[in-house]
């Protein structure tokens, strides 16, 4: 695995670890919060329901108080009391019931068919001895019993909270109950809301993680591309030096030897004139190979950029590419030096690409390369009067526009911008790279070093 990939993974690993830890902590805190909310809400709701049941039973006791308090135990008094309790109800599922101490059902407005039956052994759907516990709580002075039973309005099982009190004069157990499905509904909404909030939080963490990883990967790729370009420039510089200092010097020496041979063969007899011709061809070929090698060396990495600067390098480039068919002119104006090496190379490579396209594709009879600078930015403009082309196709990276597409990316990487205006008879390529902020703050009279 390459070093840059390892660095990207090393940057991603702590980020993922931190985000996973945050997600786990958030999830744990959400669960704890939901539990705490239930612990607060559920007792409060149950207490309110218990108070409600006390009030209902108090009303029922007041309704039959004249009969119960009179001390009468005759059948007429008991029957009248049953009728009163039978008619009392509240809501869709609120009613009163009466059992005797043996578990016989005496009053039940919702299930009159069960009246007279003994239900002491009745158990709810969970096996809880409901009636026995109600009688027991009543004997103990009144209490609450919670069990599961069928809700009359829906016909479905629901949890019910019931309170029973003892009417000692008659040996009755008077009770009523409230279904707790609304309480459970509130608690379910609390759980649902916590789950939704937890999901939203985890989703945002996931989005943040994805964006962070994308930024790290993109930055890593940009560094990788920049590193490759820097490596290419170093390799070009090395190869350029090798060509210039090694092969070019040897070619110069060989050409000098060929020239010397021509001089030495100046007065040879006629039979040896063919050797003179051979040396002349050799000297010409060596001159051509030397010129081409120098052009390759100069194109790979122009040493003049470091020695004399951007303006001199561009002037030399125009001079080398100038010919009879397409005359090229260079102009420089303003403060054009002092840019970072990345910006200088971007300008130079762009000029190479543009002038090469002018010679190969434009059919122009005139071309101009202009370099202008100010305290804020440096601008390079290439213009020709050729056939023109579609700017969008040029910068899209297709066909002959691949080079300019790459140059556009290089200029943008240096912090600048590239625009192309092209039509038949005129093509203008403009690259603008702003100066670093520190250089902008330097006074103009101190911008250039003293000569």
XYZ file of C-alpha atoms in Angstrom:
451
model
C 0.000 0.000 0.000
C 1.330 3.431 -0.958
C 2.275 5.956 1.710
C -0.425 8.460 0.691
C -3.141 5.831 0.995
C -1.831 4.884 4.411
C -1.973 8.544 5.455
C -5.587 8.811 4.237
C -6.520 5.668 6.175
C -4.729 6.994 9.267
C -6.761 10.193 8.960
C -10.040 8.318 8.441
C -9.588 5.792 11.255
C -9.635 8.300 14.193
C -12.543 10.161 12.594
C -14.602 6.978 12.269
C -13.678 5.950 15.806
C -14.759 9.320 17.232
C -18.017 9.390 15.255
C -18.879 5.800 16.254
C -18.174 6.662 19.886
C -20.377 9.763 19.628
C -23.153 7.694 18.029
C -22.992 5.086 20.802
C -23.001 7.764 23.499
C -25.952 9.563 21.889
C -27.886 6.302 21.571
C -27.157 5.375 25.200
C -28.196 8.822 26.430
C -31.394 8.660 24.358
C -32.332 5.309 25.893
C -31.616 6.658 29.374
C -33.665 9.774 28.647
C -36.604 7.681 27.456
C -36.436 5.551 30.593
C -36.287 8.621 32.824
C -39.252 10.170 31.028
C -41.265 6.982 31.494
C -40.313 6.875 35.160
C -41.652 10.422 35.548
C -44.719 10.221 33.308
C -46.081 6.796 34.248
C -46.396 7.377 38.036
C -47.910 10.807 37.407
C -50.536 9.377 35.053
C -51.302 6.502 37.407
C -51.694 8.903 40.339
C -54.117 11.034 38.304
C -56.104 7.928 37.369
C -56.224 6.793 41.000
C -57.558 10.194 42.087
C -60.156 9.969 39.319
C -61.307 6.543 40.548
C -61.584 7.808 44.157
C -63.827 10.630 42.943
C -66.053 8.260 40.947
C -66.478 5.899 43.907
C -67.186 8.825 46.209
C -69.981 9.942 43.882
C -71.434 6.413 43.801
C -71.289 6.162 47.594
C -73.046 9.529 47.927
C -75.747 8.322 45.518
C -76.678 5.364 47.762
C -75.664 6.941 51.088
C -79.278 7.565 52.282
C -80.116 3.875 51.822
C -76.827 2.499 53.167
C -76.722 4.892 56.102
C -80.322 4.171 57.120
C -79.374 0.762 58.418
C -81.963 -0.961 56.245
C -81.031 -4.393 54.912
C -84.360 -5.386 53.465
C -84.663 -6.536 49.862
C -86.436 -3.341 48.788
C -83.580 -1.120 49.998
C -80.956 -3.373 48.421
C -82.881 -3.539 45.144
C -83.217 0.258 45.014
C -79.508 0.675 45.654
C -78.713 -1.781 42.865
C -80.932 0.147 40.461
C -79.162 3.411 41.301
C -75.703 1.900 40.747
C -76.865 0.192 37.551
C -77.880 3.524 36.059
C -74.667 5.296 37.005
C -71.978 5.351 34.310
C -69.443 7.714 32.737
C -67.929 7.745 29.289
C -68.085 4.796 26.925
C -66.439 2.317 29.260
C -67.111 3.729 32.751
C -69.522 1.756 34.973
C -69.868 0.436 38.550
C -70.045 -3.170 39.732
C -70.949 -4.849 43.039
C -69.865 -8.224 44.431
C -70.721 -9.799 47.745
C -67.954 -11.148 49.943
C -68.419 -14.650 48.484
C -67.695 -13.430 44.937
C -71.244 -13.357 43.584
C -71.839 -10.619 40.993
C -74.734 -8.343 42.067
C -74.447 -5.273 39.774
C -72.839 -4.921 36.309
C -74.448 -2.632 33.730
C -72.243 -3.835 30.850
C -72.732 -7.596 31.459
C -76.190 -8.092 32.986
C -76.178 -11.739 31.867
C -73.404 -12.430 34.407
C -75.417 -11.150 37.415
C -75.971 -13.827 40.066
C -72.934 -15.878 39.034
C -70.046 -16.560 41.369
C -66.793 -15.252 39.927
C -64.456 -15.723 42.842
C -62.235 -17.997 40.775
C -62.176 -15.688 37.740
C -58.730 -14.924 36.350
C -57.745 -12.451 33.661
C -55.910 -13.326 30.425
C -52.637 -13.357 32.343
C -53.977 -15.713 35.057
C -54.369 -12.985 37.692
C -57.158 -13.719 40.328
C -59.025 -10.486 39.730
C -62.194 -10.846 41.834
C -60.412 -12.432 44.782
C -57.936 -9.527 44.880
C -60.738 -6.918 44.627
C -62.528 -8.469 47.631
C -59.253 -8.657 49.524
C -58.417 -4.997 48.865
C -61.931 -3.962 49.908
C -61.600 -5.881 53.197
C -58.298 -4.115 53.826
C -59.990 -0.707 53.625
C -60.016 -0.086 49.900
C -57.314 -0.424 47.278
C -56.366 -0.606 43.637
C -56.036 -3.671 41.420
C -54.536 -3.623 37.909
C -55.346 -6.410 35.468
C -56.054 -7.143 31.812
C -59.600 -7.566 30.553
C -61.763 -6.959 27.507
C -62.635 -3.326 26.838
C -66.398 -3.011 26.085
C -66.105 -0.255 23.454
C -63.489 -2.089 21.353
C -63.855 -5.730 22.332
C -60.060 -5.968 22.626
C -57.938 -6.761 25.705
C -56.687 -3.733 27.612
C -55.083 -3.015 30.980
C -57.573 -1.749 33.551
C -57.000 -0.011 36.885
C -59.817 -0.795 39.391
C -60.602 0.452 42.899
C -62.904 -1.391 45.296
C -64.348 -0.334 48.665
C -66.396 -2.256 51.252
C -69.967 -1.351 52.152
C -69.986 -3.070 55.590
C -73.695 -2.706 56.349
C -74.625 -4.838 53.327
C -71.421 -6.869 52.877
C -70.981 -5.460 49.407
C -67.781 -4.738 47.468
C -68.378 -1.618 45.338
C -65.915 -0.937 42.569
C -65.190 0.812 39.254
C -62.256 0.922 36.864
C -60.499 2.969 34.172
C -58.709 1.525 31.167
C -55.068 2.555 30.867
C -54.624 2.297 27.101
C -54.427 6.107 26.876
C -51.574 6.072 29.408
C -49.782 3.405 27.429
C -50.448 5.431 24.282
C -48.752 8.470 25.820
C -45.775 6.343 26.885
C -45.605 4.801 23.403
C -45.524 8.313 21.877
C -42.691 9.240 24.233
C -40.744 6.155 23.119
C -41.547 6.904 19.477
C -40.415 10.524 19.784
C -37.180 9.491 21.449
C -36.631 6.910 18.698
C -37.257 9.526 16.000
C -34.895 12.013 17.655
C -32.311 9.281 18.063
C -32.650 8.322 14.397
C -32.347 11.965 13.268
C -29.264 12.465 15.413
C -27.630 9.296 14.116
C -28.566 10.307 10.576
C -26.867 13.694 10.981
C -23.837 11.983 12.455
C -23.796 9.657 9.445
C -24.079 12.599 7.048
C -21.301 14.445 8.899
C -19.161 11.301 8.792
C -19.774 10.857 5.056
C -18.981 14.502 4.298
C -15.873 14.415 6.483
C -14.637 11.231 4.834
C -15.382 12.695 1.410
C -13.414 15.855 2.270
C -10.482 13.802 3.557
C -10.505 11.568 0.483
C -10.770 14.530 -1.909
C -7.974 16.363 -0.096
C -5.899 13.192 -0.190
C -6.508 12.818 -3.917
C -5.626 16.469 -4.511
C -2.432 16.040 -2.532
C -1.748 12.869 -4.469
C -2.249 14.649 -7.803
C -0.146 17.588 -6.678
C 2.539 15.219 -5.441
C 2.556 13.396 -8.752
C 2.847 16.658 -10.643
C 5.682 17.779 -8.423
C 7.364 14.431 -8.973
C 6.853 14.812 -12.730
C 8.364 18.285 -12.659
C 11.352 16.991 -10.683
C 11.768 14.103 -13.098
C 11.512 16.495 -16.034
C 14.055 18.808 -14.434
C 16.424 15.885 -13.891
C 15.982 14.596 -17.456
C 16.355 18.136 -18.818
C 19.645 18.561 -16.938
C 20.872 15.188 -18.158
C 20.059 16.070 -21.762
C 21.565 19.533 -21.466
C 24.661 18.699 -19.470
C 25.302 15.244 -20.937
C 23.947 14.426 -24.377
C 23.882 18.019 -25.651
C 27.526 18.570 -24.667
C 28.535 15.354 -26.376
C 26.623 16.324 -29.495
C 28.324 19.729 -29.466
C 31.701 17.998 -29.211
C 30.812 15.606 -32.049
C 29.646 18.496 -34.217
C 32.899 20.364 -33.545
C 34.849 17.288 -34.550
C 32.819 17.013 -37.761
C 33.466 20.703 -38.481
C 37.148 20.182 -37.804
C 37.109 17.231 -40.187
C 35.586 19.415 -42.905
C 38.330 21.977 -42.399
C 40.986 19.310 -42.581
C 39.497 17.933 -45.807
C 39.401 21.318 -47.506
C 42.475 20.682 -49.722
C 42.233 16.924 -50.216
C 42.666 15.476 -53.710
C 39.628 14.824 -55.844
C 39.359 11.074 -55.048
C 38.671 12.006 -51.389
C 35.910 14.552 -52.027
C 33.276 11.931 -51.203
C 34.626 11.839 -47.628
C 34.239 15.617 -47.478
C 30.576 15.246 -48.485
C 30.060 12.597 -45.833
C 31.471 14.907 -43.129
C 29.227 17.738 -44.369
C 26.136 15.520 -44.039
C 27.340 14.356 -40.621
C 27.830 17.934 -39.430
C 24.345 18.889 -40.648
C 22.710 15.866 -39.006
C 24.519 16.540 -35.725
C 23.339 20.157 -35.861
C 19.718 19.030 -36.370
C 19.895 16.396 -33.617
C 21.440 18.938 -31.241
C 18.664 21.444 -31.985
C 15.946 18.833 -31.440
C 17.570 17.623 -28.225
C 17.752 21.159 -26.915
C 14.096 21.680 -27.787
C 13.180 18.507 -25.901
C 15.288 19.570 -22.921
C 13.774 23.024 -22.954
C 10.240 21.608 -23.207
C 10.728 19.148 -20.371
C 11.792 21.740 -17.824
C 13.074 25.109 -19.016
C 16.055 25.996 -16.849
C 15.578 29.596 -17.923
C 12.536 29.760 -15.649
C 14.758 29.528 -12.588
C 17.665 31.450 -14.070
C 15.951 34.455 -15.662
C 12.269 34.217 -14.713
C 8.901 33.763 -16.419
C 9.077 36.720 -18.822
C 12.442 35.654 -20.279
C 11.319 32.012 -20.539
C 8.168 32.986 -22.454
C 10.155 35.269 -24.742
C 12.532 32.424 -25.523
C 9.588 30.046 -26.078
C 8.018 32.424 -28.616
C 11.400 32.868 -30.314
C 11.868 29.107 -30.608
C 8.359 28.507 -32.017
C 8.288 31.532 -34.337
C 8.278 30.678 -38.031
C 7.441 32.178 -41.423
C 3.949 30.646 -41.659
C 2.779 31.776 -38.212
C 4.753 34.766 -36.874
C 4.556 34.966 -33.096
C 5.066 38.021 -30.933
C 5.591 38.385 -27.195
C 4.807 41.376 -25.010
C 5.334 41.832 -21.276
C 4.103 44.717 -19.184
C 3.838 45.525 -15.497
C 4.901 43.547 -12.453
C 5.091 39.986 -13.786
C 7.679 38.355 -11.525
C 7.508 37.110 -7.935
C 4.916 34.355 -8.385
C 5.202 30.937 -6.699
C 6.846 28.229 -8.796
C 3.514 26.407 -9.195
C 1.937 29.478 -10.819
C 5.025 30.085 -13.008
C 4.959 26.511 -14.287
C 1.199 26.743 -14.906
C 1.697 29.874 -17.063
C 4.609 28.355 -18.953
C 2.870 25.029 -19.669
C -0.250 26.908 -20.773
C 1.806 29.035 -23.185
C 3.448 25.880 -24.570
C 0.063 24.229 -25.121
C -1.546 27.302 -26.690
C 1.304 28.092 -29.047
C 1.556 24.441 -30.039
C -2.184 24.398 -30.840
C -1.775 27.600 -32.868
C 0.917 25.998 -35.025
C -0.782 22.628 -35.424
C -4.505 23.348 -35.619
C -5.437 27.012 -35.981
C -4.163 27.857 -39.477
C -3.395 31.341 -38.112
C -1.201 33.892 -39.858
C -0.423 35.779 -36.661
C -0.242 35.015 -32.939
C 0.465 37.131 -29.867
C 1.471 36.101 -26.347
C 1.002 38.866 -23.782
C 1.990 38.795 -20.085
C 0.708 41.573 -17.822
C 0.969 42.000 -14.076
C -0.309 44.153 -11.262
C -0.054 44.152 -7.502
C -3.062 41.825 -7.253
C -2.647 39.345 -10.119
C -0.700 38.234 -13.193
C -2.492 37.542 -16.484
C -1.315 35.568 -19.521
C -3.203 36.091 -22.800
C -2.725 34.070 -26.008
C -4.414 35.342 -29.174
C -4.417 34.151 -32.768
C -6.424 34.908 -35.920
C -7.035 31.269 -36.830
C -10.159 29.259 -37.620
C -11.360 29.132 -33.993
C -13.317 26.321 -32.296
C -15.982 25.587 -29.680
C -14.677 26.705 -26.226
C -16.835 24.145 -24.392
C -15.455 21.302 -26.526
C -11.921 22.586 -25.985
C -12.156 22.621 -22.169
C -14.214 19.423 -21.901
C -11.153 17.262 -22.422
C -12.126 15.687 -25.785
C -9.967 15.495 -28.871
C -7.404 18.263 -29.328
C -8.782 20.000 -26.237
C -7.306 17.459 -23.821
C -4.183 19.560 -23.298
C -6.124 22.744 -22.557
C -8.450 20.812 -20.270
C -5.416 19.697 -18.265
C -4.003 23.226 -18.354
C -7.309 24.576 -16.995
C -7.039 22.164 -14.071
C -3.420 23.200 -13.472
C -4.307 26.930 -13.481
C -7.229 26.358 -11.104
C -4.990 24.319 -8.823
C -2.658 27.325 -8.662
C -5.643 29.405 -7.490
C -6.416 31.043 -10.836
C -8.988 30.901 -13.606
C -8.935 30.171 -17.341
C -11.333 31.582 -19.956
C -11.512 30.908 -23.696
C -13.265 33.121 -26.241
C -13.180 31.624 -29.711
C -14.838 32.330 -33.050
C -13.692 32.189 -36.687
C -10.836 34.654 -37.061
C -10.063 35.086 -33.355
C -9.236 32.818 -30.424
C -8.297 34.311 -27.071
C -7.153 32.260 -24.075
C -6.797 34.196 -20.798
C -5.314 32.806 -17.587
C -5.366 34.894 -14.402
C -3.594 33.894 -11.185
C -3.833 36.163 -8.132
C -0.734 36.972 -6.175
C -0.355 35.659 -2.604
C -1.827 38.081 -0.046
C 1.581 38.743 1.527
C 2.993 39.947 -1.806
C 0.029 42.287 -2.286
C 0.892 44.049 0.973
C 4.489 44.752 -0.091
C 4.895 48.390 -1.270
C 5.490 48.770 -4.981
C 8.890 50.399 -4.590
C 10.027 47.343 -2.561
C 8.468 44.732 -4.865
C 11.596 44.102 -6.923
C 14.996 43.315 -5.459
C 17.732 45.870 -6.124
C 19.981 45.244 -9.138
